[in-house]
Short mmCIF file of C-alpha atoms and ligand atoms in Angstrom, two decimals:
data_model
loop_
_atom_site.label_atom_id
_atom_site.label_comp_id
_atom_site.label_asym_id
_atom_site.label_seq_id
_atom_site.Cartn_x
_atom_site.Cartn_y
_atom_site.Cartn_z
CA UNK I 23 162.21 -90.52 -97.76
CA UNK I 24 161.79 -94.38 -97.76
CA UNK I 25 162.35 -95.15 -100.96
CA UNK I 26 159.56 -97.37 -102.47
CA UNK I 27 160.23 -101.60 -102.91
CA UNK I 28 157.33 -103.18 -102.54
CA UNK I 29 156.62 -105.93 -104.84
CA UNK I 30 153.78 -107.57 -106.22
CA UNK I 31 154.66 -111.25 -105.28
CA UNK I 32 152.21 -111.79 -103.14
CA UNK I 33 149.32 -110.52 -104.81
CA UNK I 34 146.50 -112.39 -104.05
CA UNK I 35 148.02 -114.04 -100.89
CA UNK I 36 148.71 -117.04 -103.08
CA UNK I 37 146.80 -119.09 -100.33
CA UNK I 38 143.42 -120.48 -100.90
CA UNK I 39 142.69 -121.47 -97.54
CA UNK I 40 138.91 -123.16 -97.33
CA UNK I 41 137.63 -123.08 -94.14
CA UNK I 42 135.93 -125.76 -93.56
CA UNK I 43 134.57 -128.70 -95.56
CA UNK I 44 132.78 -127.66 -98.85
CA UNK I 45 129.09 -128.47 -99.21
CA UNK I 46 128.26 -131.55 -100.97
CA UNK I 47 125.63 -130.03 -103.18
CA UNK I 48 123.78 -133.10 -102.07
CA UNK I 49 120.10 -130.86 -101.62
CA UNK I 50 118.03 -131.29 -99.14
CA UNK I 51 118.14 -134.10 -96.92
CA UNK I 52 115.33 -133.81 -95.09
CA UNK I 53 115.99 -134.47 -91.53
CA UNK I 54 116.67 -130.85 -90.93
CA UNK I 55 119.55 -130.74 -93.65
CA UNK I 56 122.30 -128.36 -94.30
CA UNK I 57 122.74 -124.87 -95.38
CA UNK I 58 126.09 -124.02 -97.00
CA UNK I 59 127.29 -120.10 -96.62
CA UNK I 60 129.59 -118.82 -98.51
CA UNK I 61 131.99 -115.77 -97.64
CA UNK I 62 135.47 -114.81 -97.07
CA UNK I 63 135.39 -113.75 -93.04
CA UNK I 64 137.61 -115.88 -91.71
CA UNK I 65 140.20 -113.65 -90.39
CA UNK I 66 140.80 -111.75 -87.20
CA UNK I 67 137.71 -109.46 -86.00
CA UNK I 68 135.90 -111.70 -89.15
CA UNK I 69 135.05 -114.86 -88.06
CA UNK I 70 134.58 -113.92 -84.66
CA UNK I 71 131.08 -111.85 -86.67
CA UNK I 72 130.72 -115.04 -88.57
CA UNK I 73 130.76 -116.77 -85.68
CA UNK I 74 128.19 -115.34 -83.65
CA UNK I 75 125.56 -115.64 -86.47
CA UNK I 76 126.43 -118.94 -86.91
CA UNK I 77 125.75 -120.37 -83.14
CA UNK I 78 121.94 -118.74 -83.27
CA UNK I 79 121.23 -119.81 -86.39
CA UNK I 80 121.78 -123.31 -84.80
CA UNK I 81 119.86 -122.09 -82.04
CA UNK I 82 116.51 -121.72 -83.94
CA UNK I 83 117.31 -124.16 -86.72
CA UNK I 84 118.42 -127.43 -84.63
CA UNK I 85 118.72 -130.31 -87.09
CA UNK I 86 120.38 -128.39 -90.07
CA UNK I 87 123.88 -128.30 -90.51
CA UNK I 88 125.67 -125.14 -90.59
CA UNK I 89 128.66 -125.48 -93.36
CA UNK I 90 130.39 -122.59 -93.40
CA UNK I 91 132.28 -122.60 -96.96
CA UNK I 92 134.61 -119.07 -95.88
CA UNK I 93 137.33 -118.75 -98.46
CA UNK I 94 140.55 -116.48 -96.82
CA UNK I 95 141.68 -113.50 -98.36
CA UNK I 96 141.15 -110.03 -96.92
CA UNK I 97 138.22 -108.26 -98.80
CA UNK I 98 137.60 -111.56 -100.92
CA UNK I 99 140.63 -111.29 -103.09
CA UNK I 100 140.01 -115.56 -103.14
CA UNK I 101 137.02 -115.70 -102.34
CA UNK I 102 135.64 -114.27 -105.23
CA UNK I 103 137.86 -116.27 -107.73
CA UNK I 104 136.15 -119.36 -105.98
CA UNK I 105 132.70 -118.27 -106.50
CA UNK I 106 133.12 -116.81 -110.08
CA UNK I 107 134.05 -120.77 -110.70
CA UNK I 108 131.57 -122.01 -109.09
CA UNK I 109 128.66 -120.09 -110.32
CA UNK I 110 129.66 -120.65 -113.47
CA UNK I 111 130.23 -124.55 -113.05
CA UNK I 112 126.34 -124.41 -111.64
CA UNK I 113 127.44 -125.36 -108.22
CA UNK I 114 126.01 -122.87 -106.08
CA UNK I 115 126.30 -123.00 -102.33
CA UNK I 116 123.33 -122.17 -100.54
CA UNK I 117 123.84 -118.42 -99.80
CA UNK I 118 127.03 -116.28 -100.47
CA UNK I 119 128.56 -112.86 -99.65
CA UNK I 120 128.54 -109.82 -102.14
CA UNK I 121 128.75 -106.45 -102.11
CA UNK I 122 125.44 -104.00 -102.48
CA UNK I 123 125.68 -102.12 -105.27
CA UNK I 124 127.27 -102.80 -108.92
CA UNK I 125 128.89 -106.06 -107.69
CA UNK I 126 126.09 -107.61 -107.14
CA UNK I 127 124.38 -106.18 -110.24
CA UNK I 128 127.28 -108.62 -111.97
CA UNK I 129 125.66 -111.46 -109.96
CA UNK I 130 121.93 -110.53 -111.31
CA UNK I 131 122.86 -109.48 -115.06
CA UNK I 132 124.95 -113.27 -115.15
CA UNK I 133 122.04 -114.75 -113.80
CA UNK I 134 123.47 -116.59 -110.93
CA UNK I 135 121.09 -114.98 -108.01
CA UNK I 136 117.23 -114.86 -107.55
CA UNK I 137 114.85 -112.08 -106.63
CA UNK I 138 113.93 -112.01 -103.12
CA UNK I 139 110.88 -109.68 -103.09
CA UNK I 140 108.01 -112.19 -101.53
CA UNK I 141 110.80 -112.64 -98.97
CA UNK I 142 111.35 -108.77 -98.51
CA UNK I 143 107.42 -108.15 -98.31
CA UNK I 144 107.13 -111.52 -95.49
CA UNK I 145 109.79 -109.77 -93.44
CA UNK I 146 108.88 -106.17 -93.93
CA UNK I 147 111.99 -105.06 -95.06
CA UNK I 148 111.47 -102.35 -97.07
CA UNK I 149 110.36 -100.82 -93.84
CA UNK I 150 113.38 -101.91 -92.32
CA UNK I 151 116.50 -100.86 -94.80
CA UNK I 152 117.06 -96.97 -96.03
CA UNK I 153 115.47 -96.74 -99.10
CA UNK I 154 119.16 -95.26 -100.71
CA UNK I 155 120.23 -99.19 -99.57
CA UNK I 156 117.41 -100.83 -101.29
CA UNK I 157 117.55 -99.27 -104.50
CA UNK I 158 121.33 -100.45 -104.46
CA UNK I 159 120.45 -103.97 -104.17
CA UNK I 160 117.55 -103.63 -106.75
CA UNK I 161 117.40 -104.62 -110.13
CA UNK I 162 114.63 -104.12 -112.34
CA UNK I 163 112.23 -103.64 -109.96
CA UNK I 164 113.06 -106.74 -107.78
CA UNK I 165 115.55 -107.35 -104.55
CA UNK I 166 118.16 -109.44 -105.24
CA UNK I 167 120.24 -109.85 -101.58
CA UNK I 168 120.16 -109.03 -97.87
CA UNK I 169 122.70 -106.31 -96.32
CA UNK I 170 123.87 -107.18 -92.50
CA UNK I 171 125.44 -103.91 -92.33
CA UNK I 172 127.36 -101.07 -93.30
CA UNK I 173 131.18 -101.05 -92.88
CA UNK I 174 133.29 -97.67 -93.56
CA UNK I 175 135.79 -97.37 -95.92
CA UNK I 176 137.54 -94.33 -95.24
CA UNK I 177 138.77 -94.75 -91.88
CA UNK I 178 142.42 -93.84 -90.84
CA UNK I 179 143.51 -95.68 -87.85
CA UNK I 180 146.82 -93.94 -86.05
CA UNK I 181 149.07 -94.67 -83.16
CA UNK I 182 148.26 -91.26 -80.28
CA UNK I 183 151.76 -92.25 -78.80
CA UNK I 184 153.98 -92.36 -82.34
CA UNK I 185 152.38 -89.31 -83.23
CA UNK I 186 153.17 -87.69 -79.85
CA UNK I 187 156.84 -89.08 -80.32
CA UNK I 188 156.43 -87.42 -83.81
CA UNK I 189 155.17 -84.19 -82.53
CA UNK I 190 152.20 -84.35 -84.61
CA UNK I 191 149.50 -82.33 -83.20
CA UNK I 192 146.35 -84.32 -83.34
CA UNK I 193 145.57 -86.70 -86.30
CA UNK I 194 146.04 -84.71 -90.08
CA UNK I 195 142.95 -83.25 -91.12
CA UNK I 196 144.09 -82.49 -94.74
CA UNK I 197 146.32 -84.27 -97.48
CA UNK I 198 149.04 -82.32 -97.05
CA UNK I 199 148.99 -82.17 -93.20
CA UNK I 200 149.02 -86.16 -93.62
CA UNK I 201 152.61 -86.08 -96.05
CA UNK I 202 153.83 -83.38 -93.18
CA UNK I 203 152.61 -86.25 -90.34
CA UNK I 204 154.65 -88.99 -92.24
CA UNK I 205 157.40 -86.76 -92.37
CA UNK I 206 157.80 -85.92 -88.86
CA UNK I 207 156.94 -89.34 -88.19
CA UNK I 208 159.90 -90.68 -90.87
CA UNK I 209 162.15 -87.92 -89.17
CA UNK I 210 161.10 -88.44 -85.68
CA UNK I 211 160.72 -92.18 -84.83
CA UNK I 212 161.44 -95.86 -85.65
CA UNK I 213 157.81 -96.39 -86.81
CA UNK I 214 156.65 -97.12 -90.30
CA UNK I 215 154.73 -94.21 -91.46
CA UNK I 216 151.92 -95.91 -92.68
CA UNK I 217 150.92 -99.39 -92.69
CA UNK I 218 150.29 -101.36 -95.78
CA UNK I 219 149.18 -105.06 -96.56
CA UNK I 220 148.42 -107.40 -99.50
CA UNK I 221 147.71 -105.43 -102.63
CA UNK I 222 144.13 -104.93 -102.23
CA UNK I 223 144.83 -102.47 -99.42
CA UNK I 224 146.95 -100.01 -101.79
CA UNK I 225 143.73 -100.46 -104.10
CA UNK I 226 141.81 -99.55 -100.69
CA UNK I 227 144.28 -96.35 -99.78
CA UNK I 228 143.97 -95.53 -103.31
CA UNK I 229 140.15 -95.02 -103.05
CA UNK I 230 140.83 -92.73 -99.55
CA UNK I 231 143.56 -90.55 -101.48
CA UNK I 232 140.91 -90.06 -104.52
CA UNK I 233 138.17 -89.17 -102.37
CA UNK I 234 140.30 -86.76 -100.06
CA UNK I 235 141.79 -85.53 -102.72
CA UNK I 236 138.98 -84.92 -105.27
CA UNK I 237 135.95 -84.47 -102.85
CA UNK I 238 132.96 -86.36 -102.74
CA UNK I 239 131.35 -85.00 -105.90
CA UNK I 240 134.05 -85.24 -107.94
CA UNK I 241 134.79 -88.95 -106.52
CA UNK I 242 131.67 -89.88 -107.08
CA UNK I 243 131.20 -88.46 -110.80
CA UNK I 244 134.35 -90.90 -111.29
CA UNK I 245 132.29 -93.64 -111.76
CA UNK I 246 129.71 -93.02 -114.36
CA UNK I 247 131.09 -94.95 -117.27
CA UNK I 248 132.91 -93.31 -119.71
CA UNK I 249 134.33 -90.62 -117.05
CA UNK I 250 137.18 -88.72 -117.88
CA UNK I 251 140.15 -89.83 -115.44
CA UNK I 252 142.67 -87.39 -117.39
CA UNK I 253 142.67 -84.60 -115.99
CA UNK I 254 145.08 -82.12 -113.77
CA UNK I 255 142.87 -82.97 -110.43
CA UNK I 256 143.74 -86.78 -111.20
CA UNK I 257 147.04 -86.26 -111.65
CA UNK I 258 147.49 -84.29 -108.37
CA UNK I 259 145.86 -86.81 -106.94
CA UNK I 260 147.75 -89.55 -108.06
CA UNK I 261 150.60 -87.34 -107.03
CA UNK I 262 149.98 -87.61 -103.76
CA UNK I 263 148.82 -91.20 -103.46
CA UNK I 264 152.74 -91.68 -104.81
CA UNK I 265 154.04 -89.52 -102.14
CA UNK I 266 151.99 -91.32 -99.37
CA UNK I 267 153.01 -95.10 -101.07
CA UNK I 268 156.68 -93.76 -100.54
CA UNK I 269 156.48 -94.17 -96.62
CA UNK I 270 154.49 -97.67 -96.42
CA UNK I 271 156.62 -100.30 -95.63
CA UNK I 272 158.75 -103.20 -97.37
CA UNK I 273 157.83 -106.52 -97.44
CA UNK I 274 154.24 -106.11 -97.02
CA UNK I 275 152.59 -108.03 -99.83
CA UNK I 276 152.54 -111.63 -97.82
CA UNK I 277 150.61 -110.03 -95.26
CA UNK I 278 146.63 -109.51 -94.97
CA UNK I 279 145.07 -106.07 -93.29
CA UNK I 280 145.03 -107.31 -90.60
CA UNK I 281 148.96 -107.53 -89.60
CA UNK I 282 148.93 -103.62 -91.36
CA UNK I 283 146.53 -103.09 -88.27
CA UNK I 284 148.07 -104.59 -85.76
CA UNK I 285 151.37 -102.56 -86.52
CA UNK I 286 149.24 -99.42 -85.27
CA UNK I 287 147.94 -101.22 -82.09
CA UNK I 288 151.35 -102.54 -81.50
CA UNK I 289 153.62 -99.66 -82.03
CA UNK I 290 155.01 -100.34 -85.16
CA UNK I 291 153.51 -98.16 -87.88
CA UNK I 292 151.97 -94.50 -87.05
CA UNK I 293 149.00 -95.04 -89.42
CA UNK I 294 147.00 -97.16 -91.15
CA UNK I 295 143.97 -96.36 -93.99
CA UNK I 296 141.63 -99.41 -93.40
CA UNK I 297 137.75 -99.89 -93.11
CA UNK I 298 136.23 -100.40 -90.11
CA UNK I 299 136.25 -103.84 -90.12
CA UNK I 300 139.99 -102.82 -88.00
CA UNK I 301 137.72 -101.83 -84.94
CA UNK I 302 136.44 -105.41 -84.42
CA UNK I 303 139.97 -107.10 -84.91
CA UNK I 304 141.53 -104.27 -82.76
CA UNK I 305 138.38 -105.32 -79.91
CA UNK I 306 139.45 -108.90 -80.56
CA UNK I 307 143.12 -108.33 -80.02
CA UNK I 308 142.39 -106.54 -76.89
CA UNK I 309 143.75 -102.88 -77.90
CA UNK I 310 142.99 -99.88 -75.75
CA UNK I 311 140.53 -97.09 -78.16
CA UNK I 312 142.78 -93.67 -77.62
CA UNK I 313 145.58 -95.31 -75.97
CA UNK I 314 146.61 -98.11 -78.62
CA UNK I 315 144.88 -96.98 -81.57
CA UNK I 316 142.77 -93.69 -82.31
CA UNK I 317 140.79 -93.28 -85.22
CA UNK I 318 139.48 -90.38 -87.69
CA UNK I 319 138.37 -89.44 -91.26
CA UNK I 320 140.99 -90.37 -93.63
CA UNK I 321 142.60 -87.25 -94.72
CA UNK I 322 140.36 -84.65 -96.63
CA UNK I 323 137.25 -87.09 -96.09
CA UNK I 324 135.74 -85.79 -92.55
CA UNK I 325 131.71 -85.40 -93.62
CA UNK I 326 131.88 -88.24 -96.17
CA UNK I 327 130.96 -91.62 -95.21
CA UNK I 328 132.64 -93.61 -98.02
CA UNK I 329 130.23 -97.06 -97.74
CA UNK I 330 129.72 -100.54 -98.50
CA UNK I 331 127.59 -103.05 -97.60
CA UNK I 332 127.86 -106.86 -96.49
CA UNK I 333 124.79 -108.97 -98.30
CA UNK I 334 123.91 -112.45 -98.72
CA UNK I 335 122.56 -113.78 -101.75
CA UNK I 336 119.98 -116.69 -102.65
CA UNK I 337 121.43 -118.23 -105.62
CA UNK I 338 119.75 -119.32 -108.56
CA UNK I 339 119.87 -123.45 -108.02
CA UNK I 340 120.92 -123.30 -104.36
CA UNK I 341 120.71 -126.63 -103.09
CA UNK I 342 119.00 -126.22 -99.79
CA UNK I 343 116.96 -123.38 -100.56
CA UNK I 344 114.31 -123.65 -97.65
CA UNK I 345 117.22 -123.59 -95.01
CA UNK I 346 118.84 -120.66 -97.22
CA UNK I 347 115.72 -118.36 -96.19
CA UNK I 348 115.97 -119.49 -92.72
CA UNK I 349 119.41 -118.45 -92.87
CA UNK I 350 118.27 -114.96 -94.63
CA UNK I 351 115.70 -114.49 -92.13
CA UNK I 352 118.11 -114.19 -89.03
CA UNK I 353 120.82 -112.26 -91.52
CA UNK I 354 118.03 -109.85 -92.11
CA UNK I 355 116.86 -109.96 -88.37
CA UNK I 356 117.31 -106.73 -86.28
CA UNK I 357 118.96 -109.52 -83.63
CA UNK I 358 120.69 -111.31 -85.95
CA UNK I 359 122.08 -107.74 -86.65
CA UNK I 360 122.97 -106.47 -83.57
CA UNK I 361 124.48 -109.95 -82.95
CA UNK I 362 126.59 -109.44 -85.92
CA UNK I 363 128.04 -106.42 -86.41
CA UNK I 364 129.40 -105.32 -82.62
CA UNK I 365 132.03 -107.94 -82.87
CA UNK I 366 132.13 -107.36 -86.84
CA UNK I 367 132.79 -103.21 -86.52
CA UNK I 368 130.59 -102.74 -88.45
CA UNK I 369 127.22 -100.46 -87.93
CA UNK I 370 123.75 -102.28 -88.73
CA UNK I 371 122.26 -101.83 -92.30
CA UNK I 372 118.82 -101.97 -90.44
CA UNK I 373 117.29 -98.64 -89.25
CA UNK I 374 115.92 -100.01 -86.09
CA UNK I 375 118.66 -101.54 -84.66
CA UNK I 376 119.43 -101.00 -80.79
CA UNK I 377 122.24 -98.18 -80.20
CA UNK I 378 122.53 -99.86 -76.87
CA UNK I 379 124.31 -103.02 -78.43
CA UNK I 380 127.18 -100.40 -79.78
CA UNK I 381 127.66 -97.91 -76.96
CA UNK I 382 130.47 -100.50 -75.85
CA UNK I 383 132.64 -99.19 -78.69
CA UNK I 384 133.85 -95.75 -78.85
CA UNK I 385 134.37 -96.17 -82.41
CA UNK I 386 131.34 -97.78 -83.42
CA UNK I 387 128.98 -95.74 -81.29
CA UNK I 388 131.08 -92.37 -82.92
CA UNK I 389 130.11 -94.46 -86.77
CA UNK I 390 126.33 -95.18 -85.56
CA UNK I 391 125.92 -91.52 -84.61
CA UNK I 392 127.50 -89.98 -87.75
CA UNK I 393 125.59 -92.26 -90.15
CA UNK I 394 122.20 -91.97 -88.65
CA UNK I 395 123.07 -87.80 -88.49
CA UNK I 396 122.87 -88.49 -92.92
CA UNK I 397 125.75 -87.64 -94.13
CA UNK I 398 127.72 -86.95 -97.30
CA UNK I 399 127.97 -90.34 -99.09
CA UNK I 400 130.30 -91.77 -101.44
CA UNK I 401 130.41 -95.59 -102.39
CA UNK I 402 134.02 -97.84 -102.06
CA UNK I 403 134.89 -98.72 -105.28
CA UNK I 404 137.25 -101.66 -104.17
CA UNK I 405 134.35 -103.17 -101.94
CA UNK I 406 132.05 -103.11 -105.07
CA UNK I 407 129.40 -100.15 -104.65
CA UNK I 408 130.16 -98.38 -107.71
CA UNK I 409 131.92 -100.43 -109.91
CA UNK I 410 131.39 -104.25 -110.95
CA UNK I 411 134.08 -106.63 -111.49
CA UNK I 412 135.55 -106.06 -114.86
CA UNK I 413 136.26 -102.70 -114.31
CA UNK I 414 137.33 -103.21 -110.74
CA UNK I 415 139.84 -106.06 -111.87
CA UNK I 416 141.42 -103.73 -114.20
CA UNK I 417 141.94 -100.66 -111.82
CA UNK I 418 143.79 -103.82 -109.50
CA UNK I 419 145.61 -104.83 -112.80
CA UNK I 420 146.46 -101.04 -112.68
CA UNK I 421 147.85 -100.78 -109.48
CA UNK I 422 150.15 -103.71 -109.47
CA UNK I 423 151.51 -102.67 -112.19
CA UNK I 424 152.16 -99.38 -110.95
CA UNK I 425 154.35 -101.06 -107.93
CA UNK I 426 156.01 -102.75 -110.35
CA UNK I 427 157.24 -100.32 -112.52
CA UNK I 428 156.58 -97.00 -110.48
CA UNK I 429 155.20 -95.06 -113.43
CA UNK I 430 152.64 -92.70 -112.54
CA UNK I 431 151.46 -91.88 -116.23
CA UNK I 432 150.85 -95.20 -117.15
CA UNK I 433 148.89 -95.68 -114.00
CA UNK I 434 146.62 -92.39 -114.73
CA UNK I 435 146.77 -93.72 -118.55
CA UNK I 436 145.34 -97.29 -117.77
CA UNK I 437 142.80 -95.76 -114.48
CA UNK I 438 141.21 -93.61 -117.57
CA UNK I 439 141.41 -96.40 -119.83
CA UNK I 440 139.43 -98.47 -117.63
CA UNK I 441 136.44 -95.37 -117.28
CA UNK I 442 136.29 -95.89 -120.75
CA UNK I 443 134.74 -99.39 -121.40
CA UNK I 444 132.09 -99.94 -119.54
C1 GAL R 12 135.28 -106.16 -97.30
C2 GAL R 12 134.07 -106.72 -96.60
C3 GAL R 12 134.21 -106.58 -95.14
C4 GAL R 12 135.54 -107.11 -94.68
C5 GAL R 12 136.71 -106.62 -95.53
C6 GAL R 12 138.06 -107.21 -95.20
O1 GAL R 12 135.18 -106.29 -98.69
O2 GAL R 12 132.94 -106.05 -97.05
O3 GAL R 12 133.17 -107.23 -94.48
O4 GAL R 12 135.45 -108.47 -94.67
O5 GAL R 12 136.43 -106.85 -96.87
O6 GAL R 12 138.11 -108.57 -95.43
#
């Protein structure tokens, strides 16, 4: 077995890349202004999304600056550092990226966003969005952002050929038939097992492993404060996540999810646990669906759609705040959707959005199908549906520890500590 050396240096990236110029806060102009929009897609398969939202909102808004204030950092490890600061220094930009669900109840309980209900009733939204959606971007009666979509979280991404090479009969339905794949594929080929990046995506397999582990009922009772984490089913659990950890690969803190993905495409690694945002960055580098990459449940999760949600935000104090609803307008647009989220991978948070505009993807059109068929749910911790920030930091603070010092108590130890003080 690979023996496990992968360190913590990276965490974070280090880089704080901005995109492009920063807003100037200067307001509104007049002559058509700007509109500053915050997020952190500005990676492979994520800007391309970005992009394509951006060009029609110049489209119908001709006169107002786009700025596009992206921060890099895969699942907005930076990004959300940046923001915290600015939020709290009262700089706002115009509109920003968060998560639906207890993430963004961090934004509404600090103050830092405004209700967006006269806009929800102008737009008919509330027809629009699943109600399950719109109560998790409610607060007190009011509706605080607007989702663009709905990504998966528990999505394993394999190689058909390595496995083949392998001798691995189809992708691993179970736990255990996944440690027996990584095995054969240890024993068998050249290939990394599985696919790792920057330490948010061992935070990210970690979620996968719980949920396959636990099931979806037992995952999602996890997250009610106070839960107990101690327990034999954790530590099995946690077992196995150190068992899977054991065939990821070295040197993989300095890189971003996206080079974990590619490994699949390219040959390199057999598997990969990732959301679905891989299916746009695999379309964007041009990889074959069943020949260069295949897809299914991760292990132990087929039936459970394990969700988040993109959303933008109006903040309290934006600067531009007319050109901030014309920006939430085409975000919350069944076009500006189905612009969106083909080249994103992700499926449309709208329930009128044209299947047509995914039946080019295999994958997505397979994800459009399951969803709107209702099934199990449970909500990515990582990509903030059940947990907010504090408590998410801390499971992170976990974790690297954990690949520093390897000790699976003290990770179980510190996971339940964290249950404990909300
Ligand atoms: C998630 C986000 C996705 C995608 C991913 C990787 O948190 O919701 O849209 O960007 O991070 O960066």
């Amino acid at each position: 077995m690979r023996s496990r050396r992968w360190s913590v240096t990276a965490a974070g990236l280090g880089l704080v890349l901005v995109a492009s110029a920063c807003g100037d806060g200067g307001g509104d102009d007049g002559a058509g202004g700007q509109v500053e929009v915050f997020s952190w897609w500005t990676g492979g398969g994520e800007e391309a999304g970005l992009d394509a939202l951006i060009e029609r909102f110049e489209q119908e808004n001709e006169g107002v600056e786009f700025v596009n204030a992206a921060v890099a950092g895969g699942s907005g490890t930076n990004a959300q550092a940046v923001l915290e600061g600015r939020l709290q220094s009262q700089d706002p930009p115009d509109s920003f990226q968060g998560h639906a669900g207890a993430e963004l109840q961090d934004y509404i309980e600090a103050g830092y966003i405004q209700p967006l209900d006269d806009f929800f009733d102008e737009q008919g939204l509330h027809d629009a969005y699943p109600d399950q959606l719109v109560e998790q971007i409610s607060y007190d009666g009011s509706v605080y952002s607007v989702p663009v979509n709905i990504h998966r979280s528990n999505v394993m991404w394999f190689n058909p050929a390595l496995l083949e090479e392998a001798g691995v009969d189809g992708p691993p339905e179970t736990l255990d038939e996944f440690v027996e794949a990584l095995e054969a594929v240890e024993a068998e080929t050249d290939a990394i097992p599985v696919a790792v990046g920057a330490q948010w995506t061992v935070d990210h397999l970690l979620e996968s492993v719980l949920l396959g582990s636990l099931g979806a009922d037992a995952y999602n009772a996890l997250w009610e404060p106070g839960a107990n984490w101690d327990t034999p089913e954790m530590a099995e659990a946690l077992e196995t996540f150190e068992t899977i950890m054991a065939f990821t690969q070295e040197e993989s803190a300095a890189e971003d999810w996206q080079e974990a993905a590619r490994r699949v495409s390219d040959g390199e690694a057999a598997f990969n646990i990732m959301g679905d945002w891989a299916a746009g960055y695999f379309d964007e580098l041009g990889a074959l669906p069943g020949e260069d990459y295949d897809w299914a449940a991760s292990p132990g999760t087929d039936g459970t759609y394990m969700w988040l949600s993109d959303s933008f935000t109006l903040p309290e104090g934006a600067p531009n705040e007319e050109q901030a609803l014309s920006w939430l307008e085409l975000v919350a647009s069944q076009e500006g959707q189905d612009l969106f989220n083909p080249v994103k991978g992700s499926i449309p948070a709208r329930e009128d959005a044209d299947p047509a505009e995914y039946a080019d993807s295999p994958y997505l059109e397979s994800a459009l199908a399951e969803w709107q068929a209702g099934p199990q749910l449970a909500g990515s911790f990582w990509h903030g549906v059940t947990v907010g920030n504090r408590w998410k930091n801390d499971i992170d603070t976990a974790v690297g520890l954990y690949l520093q010092n390897g000790d699976l108590d003290v990770l179980n130890e510190a996971l339940h500590e964290a249950a404990q003080t909300e």
